[in-house]
Each structure stands twice: as C-alpha cells, then as structure tokens.
C-alpha cells in the first residue's frame, strides 16, 4: 500500500551541518505523521514534503536522535525543499502535538532502550493546529509554546486524576534543571511503565535535591533581604521566588503520585533488595506531606500585601525545619535504585 523503500542511501544536511542519513533498503510508511492531517497533504509521500517525510519516519523508527530534534529536522527538510511556510508550520505542529515521543533510558549494564508513546493533553485547552500555524508572522517557538501549554502538567489534582483514568499512560518527568516541560505519553505496556517509574523516581530524588538547593540559593536569600530591609521591592522578589519554588513543589507532588501508582511495576525489582512496601509507602507519604505543607506556606508569600518582618522571621524558622526533615527522608526513597 503506502510503504516506501529507499534503493540508494538518502539523507538531509541541516543548517548546522549535521547529516541525517537514511540507509538503502530502509522501509517507511508515513506513520510518524498523524493520519488526521493526511487530508491536508494527500498522504505523506505525494508532495514536496515526501523527502522530509522519509527522513522523519526513519528516525522516528530508529529513535537514535531525540524526538525534539527529529521533529525539527522534518520542518527544516520541508522548508529546504520549498514547501509553503504555513503548511510547513502546520505539519510541524501536527507531529509536535500528536506525533511520537520517546525517552531514552540506560540500564545498569549500560544498555539503552527507548520508551515511546503519543502525547496526552493534560489541560482543557483546545488547539486548532491549522489555525495556529496560519496566523500572520507566527514563529516556530510560538507554535511549540501553544502546544506545550496544552500538554504540560496542570495542577497536581487535575494531572493525577487525568492519569488515573488512562491505564496505558505515564508521566514523563525531566530534571528540573533542564527547564523542560513535563508531559504524559500513552500507548505504553507494563514494562515501559516500569522503566518510566524507575526513571521518574531517580529524577524525583534528584529534583528534591534541586528543590533544596533552590531554597538555599533562590528563596531564603530573598527572605533574608526582606527581613533585613522590608521594602515593597524586596517583597516582590520574595513573591517571585515563592512562585518559582511552588511550581517545583507541585512537580514533586505529581511525581510522587505517579511513582506511587507505578510501584506495582517495580516490586519484582525491589524484592531483590531490602524493600519493604509499607516502609516505602510511608516514606513517600512523609515526603508528600512535607511538600503539601511547603506548598501551603509558599502560597502565603504570593500576594501583593507584604508580611510584616516578625511574621516573616517565624515563617522562615518553620520552613527551614521542614527542609531539614525532608532531606532526612531522601535515603529511604533511594532503596532499590542502587
């Protein structure tokens, strides 16, 4: 039907000089382009975008490059081949919104595996890709930003409830330091969910450390400045820092819920250690309570009316004590991951 096979080596050199090669004998079928958009183009191999489709399809299958770079080379290839700018942006938006995404993970023996799935919108935001891409002077960054807003995590409760209804879906958490939006992917089997559960917990532990560092370098110094000099300007800095840290705390809460739901995929591995299910869940519960308390405290700082100096001192004493207790729980979360 629609299977295409290359008979000679094929490829595309992008603007950075990277050569995206497709070996002779490679078979592709256009499946990397969501079929809902085929009516716009008449199929993935019928127009000027055919060559870009071959490259994109091949790397969506091999997964030797990141999904972000693979979707971007699809855009670059179409533009280089003379495809209309609006249609190019539409097709790029289609694969970015509903095309495959994959996460490369490395096992203890060094083997790299890819967990692949399709994105799940986590917010009640409707996007018309064609309309979005057709807006005058819209940039690729704006197209990605609009899609990311629909796919990124909502508040803790909404995200957890959405994932609970989707048995084949899992949250993909990226390290907070990478400043990459977390998202969910679906069409996963039990083994893929287990791999993601392990990966997410590793990142979660690292992120809690990042949160502790963020408080030390970002939030606490601004609180100290305000206590020493309680001006409106210094309070604004406390408000801004509190908002940033609160977002990280919410990410932690969502990750904890995601990990708790994935424990059954990890039990076989954890049984090889001194894993105790009750103790493990207890530790997760403690970290969760600390996170929720911290979230409630941070919300007190997100307001236009400043807290008085004495009240801010009391706030800091309680908050710093919470951070100390949270750090003590991290070793318990690391069990089974060594």
Short mmCIF file of C-alpha atoms in Angstrom, two decimals:
data_model
loop_
_atom_site.label_atom_id
_atom_site.label_comp_id
_atom_site.label_asym_id
_atom_site.label_seq_id
_atom_site.Cartn_x
_atom_site.Cartn_y
_atom_site.Cartn_z
CA UNK A 1 0.00 0.00 0.00
CA UNK A 2 1.89 3.06 1.26
CA UNK A 3 5.25 1.51 2.15
CA UNK A 4 8.25 3.25 0.60
CA UNK A 5 11.70 1.66 0.43
CA UNK A 6 14.89 3.54 -0.33
CA UNK A 7 17.03 1.92 -3.03
CA UNK A 8 20.09 4.13 -2.52
CA UNK A 9 21.45 5.92 0.58
CA UNK A 10 19.45 9.06 1.23
CA UNK A 11 19.61 11.94 3.68
CA UNK A 12 19.48 15.62 4.54
CA UNK A 13 22.14 18.02 5.80
CA UNK A 14 20.59 20.52 8.21
CA UNK A 15 21.66 24.12 8.76
CA UNK A 16 24.13 23.08 11.48
CA UNK A 17 25.89 20.70 9.09
CA UNK A 18 24.50 17.55 10.71
CA UNK A 19 23.82 14.80 8.16
CA UNK A 20 20.62 12.84 8.75
CA UNK A 21 21.22 9.66 6.77
CA UNK A 22 18.72 7.01 5.70
CA UNK A 23 20.44 3.79 4.54
CA UNK A 24 19.48 1.99 1.33
CA UNK A 25 16.80 -0.63 1.96
CA UNK A 26 15.03 1.37 4.69
CA UNK A 27 11.25 0.98 4.70
CA UNK A 28 8.98 3.80 5.87
CA UNK A 29 5.20 4.20 5.78
CA UNK A 30 4.49 7.78 6.87
CA UNK A 31 3.11 6.61 10.21
CA UNK A 32 5.05 9.31 12.06
CA UNK A 33 2.67 11.92 10.62
CA UNK A 34 -0.75 11.80 12.37
CA UNK A 35 -3.29 10.49 9.87
CA UNK A 36 -5.77 13.21 10.84
CA UNK A 37 -3.59 15.61 8.88
CA UNK A 38 -3.26 13.48 5.74
CA UNK A 39 -6.35 15.16 4.27
CA UNK A 40 -4.33 18.38 4.18
CA UNK A 41 -1.42 16.90 2.27
CA UNK A 42 -2.91 13.97 0.35
CA UNK A 43 -0.68 11.43 2.08
CA UNK A 44 2.90 11.62 3.37
CA UNK A 45 4.64 10.70 0.09
CA UNK A 46 2.79 12.71 -2.57
CA UNK A 47 4.22 16.25 -2.42
CA UNK A 48 7.35 18.29 -1.84
CA UNK A 49 7.39 17.11 1.77
CA UNK A 50 8.00 13.48 0.67
CA UNK A 51 11.77 13.60 1.18
CA UNK A 52 11.39 15.16 4.64
CA UNK A 53 8.79 12.51 5.50
CA UNK A 54 11.24 9.72 4.66
CA UNK A 55 13.92 11.18 6.95
CA UNK A 56 11.40 11.89 9.73
CA UNK A 57 9.82 8.43 9.52
CA UNK A 58 13.20 6.69 9.59
CA UNK A 59 14.38 8.46 12.75
CA UNK A 60 11.02 8.02 14.44
CA UNK A 61 11.59 4.28 13.96
CA UNK A 62 15.27 4.08 14.91
CA UNK A 63 14.99 6.63 17.75
CA UNK A 64 18.72 7.30 17.60
CA UNK A 65 18.11 11.04 17.96
CA UNK A 66 15.84 12.92 20.36
CA UNK A 67 12.20 13.32 19.44
CA UNK A 68 12.62 17.11 19.57
CA UNK A 69 15.46 17.13 17.02
CA UNK A 70 13.70 14.57 14.84
CA UNK A 71 10.54 16.67 14.57
CA UNK A 72 12.62 19.79 13.94
CA UNK A 73 14.52 18.21 11.04
CA UNK A 74 11.13 17.39 9.49
CA UNK A 75 10.38 21.12 9.50
CA UNK A 76 13.82 22.08 8.18
CA UNK A 77 13.65 19.46 5.43
CA UNK A 78 10.28 20.68 4.21
CA UNK A 79 11.39 24.29 4.11
CA UNK A 80 14.60 23.35 2.28
CA UNK A 81 12.50 21.52 -0.32
CA UNK A 82 10.27 24.52 -0.98
CA UNK A 83 7.14 23.60 1.00
CA UNK A 84 4.91 26.59 1.78
CA UNK A 85 5.74 28.19 5.15
CA UNK A 86 2.19 27.92 6.54
CA UNK A 87 1.86 24.25 5.55
CA UNK A 88 5.31 23.53 6.94
CA UNK A 89 4.36 25.06 10.29
CA UNK A 90 1.10 23.08 10.25
CA UNK A 91 2.85 19.76 9.64
CA UNK A 92 5.48 20.52 12.24
CA UNK A 93 2.74 21.40 14.74
CA UNK A 94 0.97 18.14 13.91
CA UNK A 95 3.96 15.93 14.70
CA UNK A 96 4.90 18.02 17.75
CA UNK A 97 1.35 17.78 19.14
CA UNK A 98 0.29 14.24 18.20
CA UNK A 99 3.39 12.61 16.76
CA UNK A 100 5.55 10.04 18.58
CA UNK A 101 7.77 10.96 21.51
CA UNK A 102 10.37 8.74 23.09
CA UNK A 103 12.59 8.74 26.13
CA UNK A 104 15.98 7.06 26.07
CA UNK A 105 16.86 5.23 29.28
CA UNK A 106 20.04 3.43 30.29
CA UNK A 107 20.06 0.28 32.41
CA UNK A 108 22.71 -0.65 34.98
CA UNK A 109 24.52 -2.76 32.37
CA UNK A 110 24.73 0.24 30.04
CA UNK A 111 22.07 -0.85 27.54
CA UNK A 112 19.99 1.98 26.12
CA UNK A 113 16.29 1.43 25.49
CA UNK A 114 13.58 3.76 24.20
CA UNK A 115 10.15 4.12 25.76
CA UNK A 116 7.87 5.50 23.06
CA UNK A 117 4.29 6.77 23.02
CA UNK A 118 1.94 9.52 21.89
CA UNK A 119 1.37 12.70 23.94
CA UNK A 120 -1.67 13.13 26.18
CA UNK A 121 -3.17 16.64 26.64
CA UNK A 122 -3.28 17.35 30.38
CA UNK A 123 -5.13 20.65 30.23
CA UNK A 124 -8.57 21.53 28.89
CA UNK A 125 -7.12 23.64 26.09
CA UNK A 126 -8.36 23.09 22.55
CA UNK A 127 -5.84 23.69 19.79
CA UNK A 128 -6.53 24.05 16.09
CA UNK A 129 -3.12 23.36 14.58
CA UNK A 130 -4.10 24.65 11.13
CA UNK A 131 -5.48 27.90 12.52
CA UNK A 132 -2.49 28.31 14.84
CA UNK A 133 0.08 27.81 12.09
CA UNK A 134 -1.79 30.15 9.73
CA UNK A 135 -1.56 33.18 11.99
CA UNK A 136 0.43 36.01 10.39
CA UNK A 137 4.11 36.14 11.39
CA UNK A 138 3.79 33.30 13.90
CA UNK A 139 7.12 31.80 14.89
CA UNK A 140 8.05 28.18 15.46
CA UNK A 141 8.66 28.99 19.12
CA UNK A 142 5.11 30.32 19.42
CA UNK A 143 3.70 27.16 17.82
CA UNK A 144 5.63 25.00 20.29
CA UNK A 145 4.64 27.22 23.22
CA UNK A 146 0.92 26.93 22.47
CA UNK A 147 1.19 23.14 22.18
CA UNK A 148 3.33 22.82 25.32
CA UNK A 149 0.67 24.70 27.26
CA UNK A 150 -1.91 22.05 26.37
CA UNK A 151 0.42 19.13 27.03
CA UNK A 152 2.19 20.31 30.19
CA UNK A 153 1.05 19.29 33.65
CA UNK A 154 -1.94 21.06 35.10
CA UNK A 155 -2.33 21.49 38.86
CA UNK A 156 -1.50 18.46 40.98
CA UNK A 157 -5.05 17.15 41.47
CA UNK A 158 -6.13 17.54 37.82
CA UNK A 159 -2.99 15.86 36.48
CA UNK A 160 -3.23 12.91 38.89
CA UNK A 161 -6.95 12.42 38.09
CA UNK A 162 -6.30 12.51 34.34
CA UNK A 163 -3.53 9.93 34.55
CA UNK A 164 -5.61 7.69 36.82
CA UNK A 165 -8.18 7.31 34.02
CA UNK A 166 -5.54 6.29 31.46
CA UNK A 167 -4.03 2.91 32.29
CA UNK A 168 -1.63 2.95 29.34
CA UNK A 169 -0.31 6.45 30.07
CA UNK A 170 2.55 7.67 32.22
CA UNK A 171 4.07 10.99 33.19
CA UNK A 172 7.48 11.78 31.74
CA UNK A 173 9.47 13.81 34.23
CA UNK A 174 12.58 15.69 33.18
CA UNK A 175 15.16 17.10 35.61
CA UNK A 176 14.10 20.48 36.91
CA UNK A 177 17.50 21.93 36.00
CA UNK A 178 16.77 21.19 32.33
CA UNK A 179 13.79 23.59 32.39
CA UNK A 180 11.88 21.18 30.11
CA UNK A 181 8.12 20.85 30.42
CA UNK A 182 6.89 17.55 31.87
CA UNK A 183 4.32 15.70 29.78
CA UNK A 184 2.47 12.39 29.59
CA UNK A 185 2.63 9.72 26.88
CA UNK A 186 0.22 6.87 26.18
CA UNK A 187 0.13 3.50 24.41
CA UNK A 188 2.63 2.06 26.90
CA UNK A 189 2.86 -1.55 28.01
CA UNK A 190 3.60 -2.73 31.57
CA UNK A 191 7.35 -3.00 31.02
CA UNK A 192 7.55 0.52 29.56
CA UNK A 193 5.61 1.89 32.51
CA UNK A 194 8.01 0.10 34.87
CA UNK A 195 11.01 1.63 33.11
CA UNK A 196 9.46 5.10 33.35
CA UNK A 197 8.53 4.59 37.01
CA UNK A 198 12.16 3.78 37.85
CA UNK A 199 13.47 6.65 35.74
CA UNK A 200 10.99 9.12 37.23
CA UNK A 201 11.92 8.15 40.79
CA UNK A 202 15.61 8.68 40.07
CA UNK A 203 14.81 12.12 38.71
CA UNK A 204 12.43 12.82 41.58
CA UNK A 205 15.17 12.22 44.15
CA UNK A 206 17.49 14.45 42.17
CA UNK A 207 14.75 17.07 41.88
CA UNK A 208 14.15 17.12 45.62
CA UNK A 209 17.84 17.89 45.98
CA UNK A 210 17.39 20.61 43.36
CA UNK A 211 14.45 21.99 45.33
CA UNK A 212 16.53 22.12 48.48
CA UNK A 213 19.25 23.93 46.55
CA UNK A 214 16.66 26.30 45.07
CA UNK A 215 15.54 27.26 48.54
CA UNK A 216 19.12 27.83 49.60
CA UNK A 217 20.11 29.88 46.55
CA UNK A 218 16.81 31.38 45.40
CA UNK A 219 14.20 31.75 48.13
CA UNK A 220 15.95 32.02 51.52
CA UNK A 221 18.34 34.83 50.47
CA UNK A 222 15.38 36.93 49.30
CA UNK A 223 13.55 36.29 52.56
CA UNK A 224 16.66 37.33 54.47
CA UNK A 225 16.89 40.52 52.40
CA UNK A 226 13.27 41.31 53.17
CA UNK A 227 13.69 40.68 56.91
CA UNK A 228 16.70 42.99 56.95
CA UNK A 229 15.08 45.59 54.71
CA UNK A 230 11.26 45.14 54.48
CA UNK A 231 10.66 47.25 51.38
CA UNK A 232 7.96 46.72 48.76
CA UNK A 233 10.62 45.97 46.17
CA UNK A 234 12.20 43.25 48.31
CA UNK A 235 8.77 41.73 48.93
CA UNK A 236 8.21 41.49 45.18
CA UNK A 237 11.39 39.42 44.97
CA UNK A 238 10.07 37.12 47.73
CA UNK A 239 6.81 36.77 45.80
CA UNK A 240 8.62 35.91 42.54
CA UNK A 241 10.91 33.35 44.20
CA UNK A 242 7.97 31.77 46.02
CA UNK A 243 6.11 31.31 42.73
CA UNK A 244 9.08 29.59 41.13
CA UNK A 245 9.68 27.24 44.06
CA UNK A 246 5.95 26.48 44.35
CA UNK A 247 5.95 25.28 40.75
CA UNK A 248 8.81 22.91 41.58
CA UNK A 249 6.95 21.67 44.67
CA UNK A 250 3.86 20.91 42.57
CA UNK A 251 6.05 18.94 40.16
CA UNK A 252 7.32 16.91 43.10
CA UNK A 253 3.78 16.14 44.28
CA UNK A 254 2.74 14.97 40.82
CA UNK A 255 5.88 12.83 40.55
CA UNK A 256 5.17 11.23 43.92
CA UNK A 257 1.66 10.28 42.87
CA UNK A 258 2.96 8.99 39.56
CA UNK A 259 5.57 6.89 41.30
CA UNK A 260 3.13 5.53 43.88
CA UNK A 261 0.84 4.32 41.09
CA UNK A 262 3.81 2.69 39.36
CA UNK A 263 5.07 0.77 42.38
CA UNK A 264 3.44 -2.46 41.19
CA UNK A 265 5.64 -2.31 38.09
CA UNK A 266 8.72 -2.10 40.32
CA UNK A 267 8.01 -4.68 43.00
CA UNK A 268 9.81 -7.55 41.24
CA UNK A 269 12.99 -5.49 41.07
CA UNK A 270 12.65 -4.11 44.58
CA UNK A 271 12.16 -7.59 46.04
CA UNK A 272 15.84 -8.19 45.30
CA UNK A 273 16.72 -5.50 47.85
CA UNK A 274 15.64 -4.88 51.43
CA UNK A 275 12.47 -3.33 50.03
CA UNK A 276 9.59 -3.10 52.47
CA UNK A 277 6.38 -1.94 50.72
CA UNK A 278 4.85 -0.46 53.87
CA UNK A 279 8.01 1.44 54.80
CA UNK A 280 8.46 2.64 51.24
CA UNK A 281 4.91 3.97 51.02
CA UNK A 282 5.35 5.54 54.45
CA UNK A 283 8.45 7.39 53.26
CA UNK A 284 6.64 8.60 50.14
CA UNK A 285 3.76 9.77 52.34
CA UNK A 286 6.12 11.74 54.59
CA UNK A 287 7.76 13.49 51.64
CA UNK A 288 4.31 14.21 50.21
CA UNK A 289 3.09 15.77 53.49
CA UNK A 290 6.19 17.94 53.67
CA UNK A 291 5.66 19.04 50.08
CA UNK A 292 2.00 19.94 50.64
CA UNK A 293 2.87 21.88 53.79
CA UNK A 294 5.59 23.73 51.95
CA UNK A 295 3.16 24.47 49.12
CA UNK A 296 0.65 25.96 51.57
CA UNK A 297 3.39 28.06 53.17
CA UNK A 298 4.68 29.31 49.82
CA UNK A 299 1.19 30.42 48.83
CA UNK A 300 1.22 32.75 51.85
CA UNK A 301 4.02 34.69 50.14
CA UNK A 302 2.23 35.00 46.81
CA UNK A 303 0.28 38.18 47.38
CA UNK A 304 0.64 41.91 46.92
CA UNK A 305 0.41 42.79 50.62
CA UNK A 306 3.77 42.11 52.34
CA UNK A 307 4.05 40.09 55.55
CA UNK A 308 5.46 42.01 58.49
CA UNK A 309 9.11 41.43 59.41
CA UNK A 310 8.32 39.48 62.59
CA UNK A 311 5.90 37.21 60.77
CA UNK A 312 8.46 36.54 58.05
CA UNK A 313 11.04 35.50 60.65
CA UNK A 314 8.59 32.98 62.13
CA UNK A 315 7.75 31.72 58.63
CA UNK A 316 11.42 31.13 57.86
CA UNK A 317 12.02 29.14 61.08
CA UNK A 318 9.20 26.71 60.28
CA UNK A 319 10.15 26.45 56.62
CA UNK A 320 13.83 25.72 57.27
CA UNK A 321 12.86 22.99 59.76
CA UNK A 322 10.67 21.38 57.08
CA UNK A 323 13.62 21.37 54.68
CA UNK A 324 15.82 19.62 57.25
CA UNK A 325 13.24 16.88 57.79
CA UNK A 326 12.72 16.46 54.06
CA UNK A 327 16.42 15.90 53.46
CA UNK A 328 16.44 13.10 56.05
CA UNK A 329 13.84 11.16 54.03
CA UNK A 330 15.81 11.03 50.79
CA UNK A 331 17.91 7.92 51.60
CA UNK A 332 14.70 5.90 52.16
CA UNK A 333 13.45 6.86 48.69
CA UNK A 334 16.66 5.64 47.10
CA UNK A 335 16.17 1.99 48.10
CA UNK A 336 16.09 -0.40 45.17
CA UNK A 337 17.74 2.05 42.79
CA UNK A 338 21.39 1.37 43.54
#
